[in-house]
Tab-separated table of C-alpha atoms and ligand atoms in Angstrom:
chain	number	residue	atom	x	y	z
L	1	MET	CA	253.907	143.630	460.594
L	2	SER	CA	253.163	143.824	456.861
L	3	ALA	CA	253.191	147.642	457.124
L	4	GLU	CA	256.664	147.412	458.599
L	5	ARG	CA	257.742	145.121	455.745
L	6	ALA	CA	256.253	147.490	453.151
L	7	GLU	CA	258.105	150.405	454.679
L	8	LEU	CA	261.369	148.432	454.643
L	9	ARG	CA	260.847	147.467	451.023
L	10	GLU	CA	260.259	151.070	450.014
L	11	ARG	CA	263.307	152.339	451.905
L	12	ALA	CA	265.579	149.645	450.526
L	13	LEU	CA	264.454	150.065	446.907
L	14	ALA	CA	264.935	153.833	447.167
L	15	ALA	CA	268.454	153.370	448.573
L	16	ILE	CA	269.331	150.849	445.847
L	17	SER	CA	268.264	153.089	442.987
L	18	ALA	CA	269.980	156.084	444.617
L	19	ALA	CA	273.356	154.292	444.754
L	20	ARG	CA	275.753	155.879	442.214
L	21	GLU	CA	278.846	153.715	442.814
L	22	PRO	CA	279.403	149.961	443.252
L	23	SER	CA	280.877	150.693	446.696
L	24	GLU	CA	277.752	152.596	447.679
L	25	LEU	CA	275.634	149.710	446.440
L	26	ALA	CA	277.682	147.289	448.517
L	27	ARG	CA	277.048	149.446	451.574
L	28	VAL	CA	273.266	149.458	450.880
L	29	GLU	CA	273.394	145.669	450.513
L	30	ARG	CA	275.059	145.327	453.916
L	31	GLU	CA	272.580	147.766	455.464
L	32	PHE	CA	269.536	145.790	454.366
L	33	LEU	CA	270.660	142.214	453.662
L	34	GLY	CA	273.829	141.927	455.762
L	35	LYS	CA	274.225	139.828	458.890
L	36	ASP	CA	272.918	142.576	461.178
L	37	GLY	CA	270.897	144.236	458.436
L	38	ALA	CA	267.329	145.515	458.521
L	39	LEU	CA	265.873	142.380	456.955
L	40	GLY	CA	267.632	140.182	459.508
L	41	LYS	CA	266.171	142.261	462.301
L	42	LEU	CA	262.718	141.949	460.772
L	43	LEU	CA	263.113	138.167	460.628
L	44	GLY	CA	264.266	138.174	464.271
L	45	SER	CA	261.010	139.753	465.264
L	46	ILE	CA	259.176	136.540	464.250
L	47	ARG	CA	259.189	135.703	467.964
L	48	ASP	CA	256.621	138.445	468.538
L	49	VAL	CA	254.306	137.112	465.810
L	50	PRO	CA	251.389	134.905	466.881
L	51	PRO	CA	252.143	131.285	465.938
L	52	ALA	CA	249.268	131.094	463.475
L	53	GLU	CA	250.711	133.977	461.441
L	54	ARG	CA	254.337	132.904	461.505
L	55	LYS	CA	254.260	130.938	458.267
L	56	ALA	CA	252.824	133.857	456.301
L	57	PHE	CA	255.288	136.186	457.993
L	58	GLY	CA	258.249	133.977	456.973
L	59	GLU	CA	257.052	133.728	453.385
L	60	GLY	CA	256.589	137.477	453.187
L	61	ALA	CA	260.102	138.101	454.515
L	62	ASN	CA	261.631	135.651	452.043
L	63	GLU	CA	259.782	137.230	449.163
L	64	LEU	CA	261.120	140.620	450.239
L	65	LYS	CA	264.653	139.220	450.386
L	66	ARG	CA	264.402	137.874	446.813
L	67	ALA	CA	262.969	141.163	445.568
L	68	LEU	CA	265.805	143.157	447.134
L	69	GLU	CA	268.438	140.778	445.740
L	70	ALA	CA	266.971	141.137	442.244
L	71	ALA	CA	266.902	144.930	442.560
L	72	LEU	CA	270.543	144.927	443.713
L	73	ALA	CA	271.643	142.752	440.741
L	74	GLU	CA	269.802	144.970	438.311
L	75	ARG	CA	271.315	148.149	439.770
L	76	ARG	CA	274.783	146.575	439.706
L	77	ALA	CA	274.358	145.818	435.980
L	78	VAL	CA	273.205	149.392	435.299
L	79	LEU	CA	276.262	150.816	437.091
L	80	GLU	CA	278.585	148.485	435.101
L	81	ARG	CA	277.016	149.560	431.803
L	82	GLU	CA	277.454	153.200	432.789
L	83	ARG	CA	281.090	152.567	433.679
L	84	LEU	CA	281.815	150.950	430.281
L	85	ALA	CA	280.028	153.712	428.415
L	86	ALA	CA	282.082	156.327	430.276
L	87	GLU	CA	285.279	154.459	429.419
L	88	ARG	CA	284.340	154.373	425.736
L	89	THR	CA	283.950	158.096	425.557
L	90	ASP	CA	287.320	158.490	427.254
L	91	GLU	CA	289.596	160.824	425.273
L	92	HIS	CA	292.123	157.995	424.596
L	93	PHE	CA	289.569	155.793	422.914
L	94	ASP	CA	289.212	156.362	419.176
L	95	ALA	CA	286.530	154.102	417.747
L	96	THR	CA	287.468	155.178	414.200
L	97	LEU	CA	291.024	153.783	414.364
L	98	PRO	CA	291.525	150.886	411.907
L	99	ALA	CA	292.212	147.504	413.535
L	100	ARG	CA	295.832	146.454	413.854
L	101	ALA	CA	296.908	144.460	410.776
L	102	LEU	CA	297.718	140.791	411.321
L	103	ALA	CA	301.375	139.970	410.748
L	104	HIS	CA	301.759	137.691	407.729
L	105	GLY	CA	304.698	135.343	407.366
L	106	SER	CA	306.748	135.326	404.177
L	107	LEU	CA	308.747	132.726	402.305
L	108	HIS	CA	312.498	132.646	402.747
L	109	PRO	CA	314.363	133.904	399.634
L	110	LEU	CA	315.988	130.477	399.387
L	111	THR	CA	312.567	128.845	399.266
L	112	HIS	CA	311.522	131.219	396.468
L	113	VAL	CA	314.598	130.321	394.412
L	114	VAL	CA	314.425	126.577	395.102
L	115	ARG	CA	310.756	126.482	394.103
L	116	ARG	CA	311.491	128.359	390.876
L	117	LEU	CA	314.414	126.044	390.041
L	118	GLU	CA	312.297	122.987	390.772
L	119	GLN	CA	309.641	124.311	388.370
L	120	ILE	CA	312.200	124.993	385.653
L	121	PHE	CA	313.951	121.636	385.950
L	122	SER	CA	310.744	119.609	386.329
L	123	SER	CA	309.509	121.205	383.104
L	124	MET	CA	312.671	119.796	381.480
L	125	GLY	CA	311.882	116.300	382.772
L	126	TYR	CA	314.122	116.277	385.861
L	127	ALA	CA	313.212	114.297	388.977
L	128	ILE	CA	313.674	116.129	392.307
L	129	LEU	CA	315.670	114.006	394.745
L	130	ASP	CA	316.585	114.238	398.390
L	131	GLY	CA	319.373	112.603	400.370
L	132	PRO	CA	320.574	112.292	403.964
L	133	GLU	CA	322.334	115.258	405.555
L	134	VAL	CA	324.192	112.903	407.901
L	135	GLU	CA	326.120	110.882	405.357
L	136	LEU	CA	328.567	108.012	405.158
L	137	ASP	CA	332.161	108.720	404.161
L	138	ALA	CA	331.628	106.150	401.388
L	139	TYR	CA	329.007	108.322	399.667
L	140	ASN	CA	330.410	111.750	400.490
L	141	PHE	CA	333.950	110.824	399.376
L	142	GLU	CA	334.974	107.233	398.519
L	143	LYS	CA	332.466	106.394	395.810
L	144	LEU	CA	332.932	109.885	394.363
L	145	ASN	CA	336.493	108.916	393.540
L	146	ILE	CA	337.917	110.735	396.595
L	147	PRO	CA	339.754	107.995	398.497
L	148	HIS	CA	340.988	108.266	402.050
L	149	ASP	CA	344.301	109.959	401.399
L	150	HIS	CA	343.159	112.140	398.504
L	151	PRO	CA	344.195	115.814	398.840
L	152	ALA	CA	340.744	116.933	397.572
L	153	ARG	CA	339.378	116.004	401.021
L	154	GLU	CA	341.225	118.957	402.464
L	155	MET	CA	338.996	121.353	400.532
L	156	HIS	CA	335.971	119.929	402.347
L	157	ASP	CA	336.469	120.904	405.993
L	158	THR	CA	334.335	118.172	407.409
L	159	PHE	CA	332.115	118.062	410.517
L	160	TRP	CA	332.516	114.475	411.713
L	161	CYS	CA	329.619	112.908	413.609
L	162	ASP	CA	331.418	109.651	414.357
L	163	ARG	CA	334.867	109.004	412.956
L	164	GLU	CA	334.795	105.294	413.755
L	165	GLN	CA	331.473	104.781	411.979
L	166	ARG	CA	332.725	107.110	409.224
L	167	LEU	CA	329.615	109.289	409.671
L	168	LEU	CA	329.755	112.977	408.738
L	169	MET	CA	327.617	115.998	407.872
L	170	ARG	CA	327.596	115.964	404.083
L	171	THR	CA	329.928	118.592	402.656
L	172	HIS	CA	328.129	118.768	399.289
L	173	THR	CA	325.059	117.367	397.536
L	174	SER	CA	327.193	115.137	395.281
L	175	PRO	CA	326.742	111.979	397.453
L	176	VAL	CA	323.170	111.884	396.155
L	177	GLN	CA	324.698	111.261	392.708
L	178	ILE	CA	325.775	107.801	393.903
L	179	ARG	CA	322.475	107.164	395.690
L	180	ALA	CA	320.627	108.053	392.458
L	181	LEU	CA	322.888	105.895	390.284
L	182	GLU	CA	322.349	102.951	392.638
L	183	LYS	CA	318.566	103.263	392.476
L	184	MET	CA	317.581	104.727	389.112
L	185	PRO	CA	318.200	102.895	385.859
L	186	PRO	CA	319.453	105.243	383.091
L	187	PRO	CA	318.454	107.278	381.234
L	188	PHE	CA	317.447	109.792	383.917
L	189	ARG	CA	317.774	113.442	384.886
L	190	ALA	CA	317.653	114.643	388.467
L	191	ILE	CA	318.292	117.656	390.643
L	192	VAL	CA	319.022	117.599	394.367
L	193	PRO	CA	318.516	120.857	396.273
L	194	GLY	CA	319.737	120.613	399.850
L	195	ARG	CA	321.788	121.760	402.818
L	196	CYS	CA	325.510	121.161	403.106
L	197	PHE	CA	327.908	121.722	405.984
L	198	ARG	CA	331.555	122.695	406.145
L	199	ASN	CA	333.643	123.401	409.175
L	200	GLU	CA	335.024	126.657	407.842
L	201	THR	CA	335.386	130.216	409.071
L	202	THR	CA	332.446	132.268	407.933
L	203	ASP	CA	332.663	135.501	405.979
L	204	ALA	CA	330.448	137.442	403.556
L	205	SER	CA	330.536	134.595	401.020
L	206	HIS	CA	331.141	131.496	403.185
L	207	GLU	CA	328.818	129.845	405.670
L	208	HIS	CA	329.238	126.654	407.697
L	209	THR	CA	325.707	125.728	406.594
L	210	PHE	CA	324.777	126.564	403.022
L	211	HIS	CA	322.699	125.250	400.146
L	212	GLN	CA	323.668	123.589	396.917
L	213	MET	CA	321.725	122.110	394.072
L	214	GLU	CA	323.212	119.085	392.397
L	215	GLY	CA	322.260	118.219	388.844
L	216	LEU	CA	322.824	114.813	387.262
L	217	VAL	CA	321.943	113.563	383.784
L	218	VAL	CA	322.869	110.043	382.678
L	219	GLY	CA	322.084	108.398	379.369
L	220	GLU	CA	323.586	107.194	376.106
L	221	GLY	CA	325.427	109.846	374.114
L	222	ILE	CA	325.275	112.644	376.737
L	223	THR	CA	327.914	115.290	375.966
L	224	VAL	CA	329.282	118.634	377.162
L	225	GLY	CA	326.912	120.222	374.611
L	226	HIS	CA	323.931	118.974	376.653
L	227	LEU	CA	325.501	120.439	379.782
L	228	ILE	CA	325.963	123.887	378.203
L	229	GLY	CA	322.471	123.856	376.665
L	230	THR	CA	320.898	122.951	379.992
L	231	MET	CA	322.734	125.663	381.894
L	232	LYS	CA	321.814	128.325	379.312
L	233	THR	CA	318.151	127.298	379.438
L	234	PHE	CA	317.945	127.468	383.204
L	235	LEU	CA	319.775	130.816	383.348
L	236	ARG	CA	317.384	132.268	380.743
L	237	GLU	CA	314.463	131.226	382.942
L	238	VAL	CA	315.966	132.572	386.184
L	239	PHE	CA	317.218	135.919	384.858
L	240	GLN	CA	314.657	136.337	382.068
L	241	GLN	CA	317.365	137.133	379.510
L	242	GLU	CA	319.738	135.281	377.202
L	243	LEU	CA	323.078	135.041	379.039
L	244	GLU	CA	326.415	133.987	377.605
L	245	VAL	CA	328.247	131.210	379.484
L	246	ARG	CA	331.845	130.013	379.353
L	247	LEU	CA	333.673	126.962	380.664
L	248	ARG	CA	337.067	127.092	382.327
L	249	PRO	CA	338.956	123.975	383.323
L	250	GLY	CA	338.227	122.912	386.898
L	251	TYR	CA	339.331	119.915	388.913
L	252	PHE	CA	336.955	117.660	390.837
L	253	PRO	CA	337.824	113.960	391.221
L	254	PHE	CA	334.277	112.889	390.326
L	255	VAL	CA	334.129	114.556	386.893
L	256	GLU	CA	336.360	114.252	383.853
L	257	PRO	CA	336.707	116.667	382.197
L	258	GLY	CA	335.757	119.088	384.970
L	259	PHE	CA	334.855	122.758	384.497
L	260	GLU	CA	333.988	125.972	386.237
L	261	LEU	CA	331.009	127.497	384.504
L	262	ASP	CA	330.879	131.289	384.395
L	263	VAL	CA	327.952	133.403	383.302
L	264	ARG	CA	328.033	136.860	381.726
L	265	CYS	CA	327.009	139.384	384.420
L	266	PRO	CA	323.259	140.007	384.112
L	267	PHE	CA	323.584	143.403	385.860
L	268	CYS	CA	326.092	145.293	383.719
L	269	ALA	CA	327.912	145.515	380.406
L	270	GLN	CA	331.223	147.067	381.491
L	271	GLY	CA	331.780	145.531	384.928
L	272	CYS	CA	330.206	146.219	388.321
L	273	SER	CA	330.699	145.311	391.985
L	274	VAL	CA	328.734	142.051	391.589
L	275	CYS	CA	331.040	140.691	388.861
L	276	LYS	CA	334.070	142.362	390.455
L	277	ARG	CA	334.507	144.472	387.279
L	278	SER	CA	335.179	141.369	385.135
L	279	THR	CA	331.696	141.064	383.492
L	280	TRP	CA	331.808	137.327	384.354
L	281	ILE	CA	330.332	135.634	387.416
L	282	GLU	CA	331.547	132.258	388.624
L	283	LEU	CA	328.358	130.214	388.753
L	284	CYS	CA	329.018	126.539	389.344
L	285	PRO	CA	331.451	123.697	389.023
L	286	CYS	CA	330.408	120.947	386.636
L	287	GLY	CA	331.699	118.301	384.262
L	288	MET	CA	331.219	114.899	382.700
L	289	VAL	CA	330.595	112.179	385.293
L	290	HIS	CA	333.832	110.236	385.882
L	291	PRO	CA	333.605	106.586	384.720
L	292	ALA	CA	334.785	105.516	388.201
L	293	VAL	CA	331.693	107.199	389.680
L	294	LEU	CA	329.348	105.505	387.201
L	295	LYS	CA	330.970	102.173	388.110
L	296	ALA	CA	330.648	102.871	391.851
L	297	GLY	CA	326.927	103.426	391.237
L	298	GLY	CA	326.653	100.126	389.349
L	299	ILE	CA	326.302	101.709	385.891
L	300	ASP	CA	327.983	100.427	382.715
L	301	SER	CA	330.420	103.269	381.953
L	302	GLN	CA	331.102	101.926	378.462
L	303	ARG	CA	327.485	102.365	377.484
L	304	TYR	CA	326.424	105.413	379.465
L	305	THR	CA	327.845	108.886	379.961
L	306	GLY	CA	326.505	111.795	381.972
L	307	PHE	CA	327.067	115.315	383.173
L	308	ALA	CA	326.780	116.759	386.653
L	309	PHE	CA	326.837	120.213	388.190
L	310	GLY	CA	326.922	121.569	391.745
L	311	LEU	CA	325.203	124.930	391.880
L	312	GLY	CA	325.943	127.066	394.945
L	313	LEU	CA	322.308	127.866	395.735
L	314	SER	CA	323.036	130.353	398.489
L	315	ARG	CA	325.173	132.344	396.072
L	316	LEU	CA	322.522	132.225	393.348
L	317	VAL	CA	320.002	133.618	395.850
L	318	MET	CA	322.426	136.439	396.692
L	319	LEU	CA	322.833	137.193	392.998
L	320	ARG	CA	319.107	137.065	392.330
L	321	TYR	CA	318.166	139.429	395.204
L	322	GLY	CA	321.312	141.565	395.416
L	323	ILE	CA	322.208	140.305	398.936
L	324	ASP	CA	325.778	141.206	399.839
L	325	ASP	CA	326.394	138.914	402.819
L	326	ILE	CA	325.582	135.195	402.862
L	327	ARG	CA	325.183	135.290	406.662
L	328	HIS	CA	321.864	137.127	406.273
L	329	LEU	CA	320.351	133.960	404.839
L	330	MET	CA	320.689	131.872	408.000
L	331	GLY	CA	320.764	134.797	410.436
L	332	ALA	CA	317.045	134.598	411.317
L	333	ASP	CA	316.758	138.397	411.368
L	334	VAL	CA	313.062	138.973	410.774
L	335	ARG	CA	313.630	142.526	409.468
L	336	PHE	CA	315.741	141.039	406.669
L	337	LEU	CA	313.388	138.151	405.933
L	338	GLU	CA	310.265	140.333	405.842
L	339	GLN	CA	311.521	141.986	402.667
L	340	PHE	CA	310.794	138.927	400.537
N	1	LIG	C1	331.446	120.965	395.162
N	1	LIG	O1	330.892	120.969	396.261
N	1	LIG	C2	331.147	119.896	394.158
N	1	LIG	N1	330.386	118.856	394.746
N	1	LIG	C3	330.403	120.531	392.981
N	1	LIG	C4	330.305	119.672	391.736
N	1	LIG	C5	329.184	118.912	391.528
N	1	LIG	C6	331.360	119.669	390.818
N	1	LIG	C7	329.095	118.120	390.398
N	1	LIG	C8	331.266	118.885	389.690
N	1	LIG	C9	330.123	118.119	389.465
N	1	LIG	P1	332.622	123.257	395.562
N	1	LIG	O2	333.321	122.879	396.802
N	1	LIG	O3	333.350	124.153	394.634
N	1	LIG	O4	332.219	121.958	394.726
N	1	LIG	O5	331.217	123.886	395.909
N	1	LIG	C10	330.270	124.164	394.924
N	1	LIG	C11	329.616	125.512	395.187
N	1	LIG	O6	329.058	125.513	396.490
N	1	LIG	C12	330.595	126.663	395.170
N	1	LIG	O7	330.762	127.165	393.869
N	1	LIG	C13	329.908	127.673	396.052
N	1	LIG	O8	328.948	128.410	395.311
N	1	LIG	C14	329.173	126.803	397.033
N	1	LIG	N2	329.905	126.743	398.310
N	1	LIG	C15	330.966	125.974	398.633
N	1	LIG	N3	331.361	126.206	399.905
N	1	LIG	C16	330.516	127.151	400.396
N	1	LIG	C17	330.393	127.832	401.652
N	1	LIG	N4	331.175	127.565	402.694
N	1	LIG	N5	329.419	128.747	401.795
N	1	LIG	C18	328.579	129.010	400.762
N	1	LIG	N6	328.632	128.413	399.565
N	1	LIG	C19	329.595	127.504	399.372
């Protein structure tokens, strides 16, 4: 019997190491270890073994089974290694190719500009404030000296959230002026970068959602001179050159006097497409805080004065990076954003 087992072992091991394909190996496995395989037949012959030798016979058969299983596993691993090696030398595989670069995110141009402005104004002692985007009519209009029936409301095409509750999407960052006056005792300086919303038709220079940066300075003896000095300082920092500014009269119910501040075009001397050939660029509305606004914020308007400005941030970003259509800023086109 043991000679028969030895012969089976030899035959099976030879067949296993001769197998060149996993399918061939599977066939060898069936031939020797399968249900009707050679080893099964050998075990079936235990009936012909004298009872005294049956135990040894069974142990021998089991040992052979384990040996064949181990040889099969080893051969299977060898075939798998050979398959991988063959794949690696395949003509399409170039081990010298550099790995694909990871895609890095980039900051939005608005974020770049806001961060720079925050640095500049903080270095001048300004606090950076925030305010709600869903605002009360009282803060967006009433307390800013724009009562219910005031025609200036028509310039702010408003998205109403709830007309009964007088809740709206803020149309400018100026409501934070009142919130600051209510909370901060003068003297103080603050800027408020943030999103604003207007229900207007969009074009290359108008968006329904855009960014402004409010500025507010309140103290004793604040004058238009402080306003001009501040604007010139911040423009010098942003454009890295000394730029002339000019004030034209402008009307906003919450400032008196009110101005439009223009800046000399930083890109040309004789006129270009950015300044529409005028050499001046309209930068931001501003003015001296109206006494009615100071009063609405609980401030003594006899003692304190202040100036305020409302910088169109989206437009400053366009100017800074030479972007010709404001809709790129909120368009979420990655090809555009990746440039910054
Ligand atoms: C205001 O919003 C005033 N709150 C500004 C102000 C503040 C005046 C403090 C005086 C004192 P105006 O509606 O003009 O003003 O908007 C200010 C700036 O926001 C504009 O000059 C423009 O740059 C920008 N802006 C206004 N509407 C849009 C829009 N739809 N899309 C993009 N930018 C806009």
